[in-house]
Amino acid sequence: MAWIRDSTLSWFQLLCVKVIKAGKVPRHVAFIMDGNRRYARKNNVLKAEGHNKGFDKLAETLQWCLDLGIPEVTVYAFSIENFKRTEDEVDALMELARQKFRRLLNEKEKLMEHGVRIRIIGNLSLLPHDVQKLIAEAMLMTQENNKAFLNVAFAYTAHDEMTNAVRSLSIGVSEGLLLPSDISESLIDRSLYTSDSPDPDLVIRTSGEVRFSDFLLWQLSFSYVYFTEVLWPEFTIWHLLAAVFHYQRNYRHIEEIQSLHKPVEHTNERISSYLTWLYGSREDTLLKLGGKLL
Ligand SMILES: *[C@@H]1O[C@H](CO)[C@@H](O)[C@H](O)[C@H]1NC(C)=O
């Protein structure tokens, strides 16, 4: 199945989308897509088939988010912890990733038409080299797009992300770019894998598990969280609309909390040069992987 699909909503669903859109729509929604394996067990199919269904659901959900006017979506596709699963399952997941990222590259036209920028966040060096290369190509291909954003957390944990940020900051200090006193909440924020994204307004986790599993722990502090029992492959637009509806009912309160906690952006020449170095080295890694730089 394609990443970008055409809308297939019924008139009644469209009507409900219209009603929800009249209210405050979240700018950024994050999904913990849980339940593929339980779905497979329940339906007596292979785990790989469960993951396949899970991907189809992702594509469908992205379309619903576009229909709803949600410009940014982040999904937890593969945690570093998942490497501990059986070799067969990890191999099957990597093969799925290969196929889907290749497919993504073939959907260039649609991505460009919708202005979708794809970003993969995580410790890419843990992935097979050919998958890293596909990821880099997808990110480079869409990097000028800015109408909609899809962030895929892949080989990701929040602990790894924070470790990475601390490491970058300490290199900044030891190379003489930064002073320890330059390190602030906002600079840590800008050193994370998600430096380009606003924090999620709404987080949705499926399959009845009530925890974050090391997903965006820094970024979720002031997000509205919605847990639902449904298994990810069985998620429907009604679940999404319900989550957004709950977010809307709590919106004033969430906004108040968020506005009380705006980190003060403080900047100076050292900070700018550190960020130029940091983003430049990330870009170089992508260009190298994507074969655009020797
Ligand atoms: C990312 O993975 C590599 C390879 O295993 C590891 O050496 C490195 O420490 C990881 N990065 C972070 C920030 O944990």
Short mmCIF file of C-alpha atoms in Angstrom, two decimals, residues 59-194:
data_model
loop_
_atom_site.label_atom_id
_atom_site.label_comp_id
_atom_site.label_asym_id
_atom_site.label_seq_id
_atom_site.Cartn_x
_atom_site.Cartn_y
_atom_site.Cartn_z
CA ALA A 59 -0.89 5.18 5.66
CA GLU A 60 -4.62 5.40 6.28
CA THR A 61 -4.13 7.42 9.46
CA LEU A 62 -1.84 9.88 7.67
CA GLN A 63 -4.56 10.52 5.16
CA TRP A 64 -7.09 11.15 7.95
CA CYS A 65 -4.66 13.59 9.55
CA LEU A 66 -4.32 15.43 6.23
CA ASP A 67 -8.14 15.43 5.94
CA LEU A 68 -8.37 16.91 9.43
CA GLY A 69 -5.76 19.57 8.71
CA ILE A 70 -3.19 18.22 11.19
CA PRO A 71 0.11 19.37 9.68
CA GLU A 72 2.54 17.24 11.70
CA VAL A 73 2.51 13.59 12.72
CA THR A 74 5.14 11.58 14.57
CA VAL A 75 4.90 7.81 14.80
CA TYR A 76 6.82 5.33 16.91
CA ALA A 77 7.68 2.71 14.30
CA PHE A 78 10.60 0.84 15.83
CA SER A 79 12.19 1.18 19.24
CA ILE A 80 15.82 0.36 19.99
CA GLU A 81 14.33 -2.14 22.46
CA ASN A 82 12.73 -3.97 19.53
CA PHE A 83 16.20 -5.15 18.46
CA LYS A 84 15.89 -7.60 21.36
CA ARG A 85 13.06 -9.49 19.67
CA THR A 86 13.77 -12.74 17.83
CA GLU A 87 16.09 -12.52 14.86
CA ASP A 88 13.27 -13.60 12.55
CA GLU A 89 10.99 -10.83 13.67
CA VAL A 90 13.71 -8.16 13.52
CA ASP A 91 14.67 -9.33 10.02
CA ALA A 92 11.05 -9.24 8.92
CA LEU A 93 10.67 -5.69 10.29
CA MET A 94 13.82 -4.54 8.50
CA GLU A 95 12.57 -6.10 5.28
CA LEU A 96 9.26 -4.29 5.71
CA ALA A 97 11.14 -1.04 6.30
CA ARG A 98 13.22 -1.62 3.16
CA GLN A 99 10.12 -2.19 1.05
CA LYS A 100 8.24 0.77 2.50
CA PHE A 101 11.11 3.25 2.25
CA ARG A 102 11.73 2.13 -1.33
CA ARG A 103 8.07 2.63 -2.04
CA LEU A 104 8.28 6.05 -0.47
CA LEU A 105 11.03 7.04 -2.89
CA ASN A 106 8.79 5.93 -5.75
CA GLU A 107 6.00 8.14 -4.49
CA LYS A 108 8.03 11.27 -4.95
CA GLU A 109 5.38 13.00 -7.04
CA LYS A 110 2.63 12.56 -4.50
CA LEU A 111 4.85 13.64 -1.63
CA MET A 112 5.84 16.76 -3.56
CA GLU A 113 2.25 17.48 -4.55
CA HIS A 114 1.17 17.37 -0.89
CA GLY A 115 4.37 19.12 0.27
CA VAL A 116 5.16 16.34 2.75
CA ARG A 117 8.54 16.38 4.46
CA ILE A 118 9.69 13.04 5.86
CA ARG A 119 12.09 12.90 8.78
CA ILE A 120 13.37 9.77 10.44
CA ILE A 121 14.44 10.27 14.04
CA GLY A 122 16.59 7.78 15.89
CA ASN A 123 20.06 6.31 16.09
CA LEU A 124 20.38 5.39 12.42
CA SER A 125 23.80 3.81 12.92
CA LEU A 126 22.05 0.83 14.52
CA LEU A 127 20.33 0.00 11.22
CA PRO A 128 21.58 -2.08 8.26
CA HIS A 129 23.52 0.13 5.89
CA ASP A 130 21.09 -0.17 2.98
CA VAL A 131 18.19 0.90 5.22
CA GLN A 132 20.21 3.91 6.39
CA LYS A 133 20.79 4.84 2.79
CA LEU A 134 17.10 4.61 1.87
CA ILE A 135 16.22 6.72 4.90
CA ALA A 136 18.79 9.37 3.96
CA GLU A 137 17.48 9.47 0.39
CA ALA A 138 13.89 9.91 1.59
CA MET A 139 14.87 12.71 3.94
CA LEU A 140 16.96 14.52 1.36
CA MET A 141 14.31 14.14 -1.35
CA THR A 142 11.65 15.86 0.74
CA GLN A 143 13.71 18.31 2.75
CA GLU A 144 12.39 21.42 1.01
CA ASN A 145 8.74 20.48 1.64
CA ASN A 146 6.92 22.31 4.39
CA LYS A 147 3.16 21.80 4.19
CA ALA A 148 2.97 18.57 6.16
CA PHE A 149 5.51 16.71 8.25
CA LEU A 150 5.82 13.03 8.95
CA ASN A 151 8.39 12.04 11.55
CA VAL A 152 9.11 8.35 11.83
CA ALA A 153 10.82 7.28 15.05
CA PHE A 154 12.93 4.35 13.92
CA ALA A 155 15.69 2.77 16.02
CA TYR A 156 14.56 5.38 18.51
CA THR A 157 14.33 5.71 22.27
CA ALA A 158 14.08 8.93 24.22
CA HIS A 159 17.02 7.83 26.36
CA ASP A 160 19.19 7.41 23.28
CA GLU A 161 18.03 10.78 21.98
CA MET A 162 18.91 12.52 25.23
CA THR A 163 22.27 10.73 25.40
CA ASN A 164 22.98 11.92 21.90
CA ALA A 165 22.08 15.51 22.83
CA VAL A 166 24.32 15.42 25.91
CA ARG A 167 27.14 14.08 23.78
CA SER A 168 26.74 16.83 21.16
CA LEU A 169 26.66 19.49 23.86
CA SER A 170 29.77 18.16 25.54
CA ILE A 171 31.61 18.07 22.22
CA GLY A 172 30.46 21.67 21.77
CA VAL A 173 32.03 22.58 25.11
CA SER A 174 35.22 20.58 24.67
CA GLU A 175 35.78 22.04 21.19
CA GLY A 176 35.47 25.49 22.69
CA LEU A 177 32.29 26.38 20.77
CA LEU A 178 30.13 26.62 23.91
CA LEU A 179 30.52 27.56 27.55
CA PRO A 180 28.79 25.34 30.12
CA SER A 181 26.65 28.36 31.03
CA ASP A 182 25.28 28.42 27.46
CA ILE A 183 23.51 25.10 28.09
CA SER A 184 19.86 25.80 28.76
CA GLU A 185 16.54 23.99 28.37
CA SER A 186 16.07 25.56 24.99
CA LEU A 187 19.53 24.51 23.82
CA ILE A 188 18.92 20.92 24.93
CA ASP A 189 15.65 21.12 23.03
CA ARG A 190 17.47 22.24 19.92
CA SER A 191 20.05 19.45 20.28
CA LEU A 192 17.46 16.64 20.21
CA TYR A 193 16.59 14.65 17.08
CA THR A 194 13.32 16.62 17.04
#
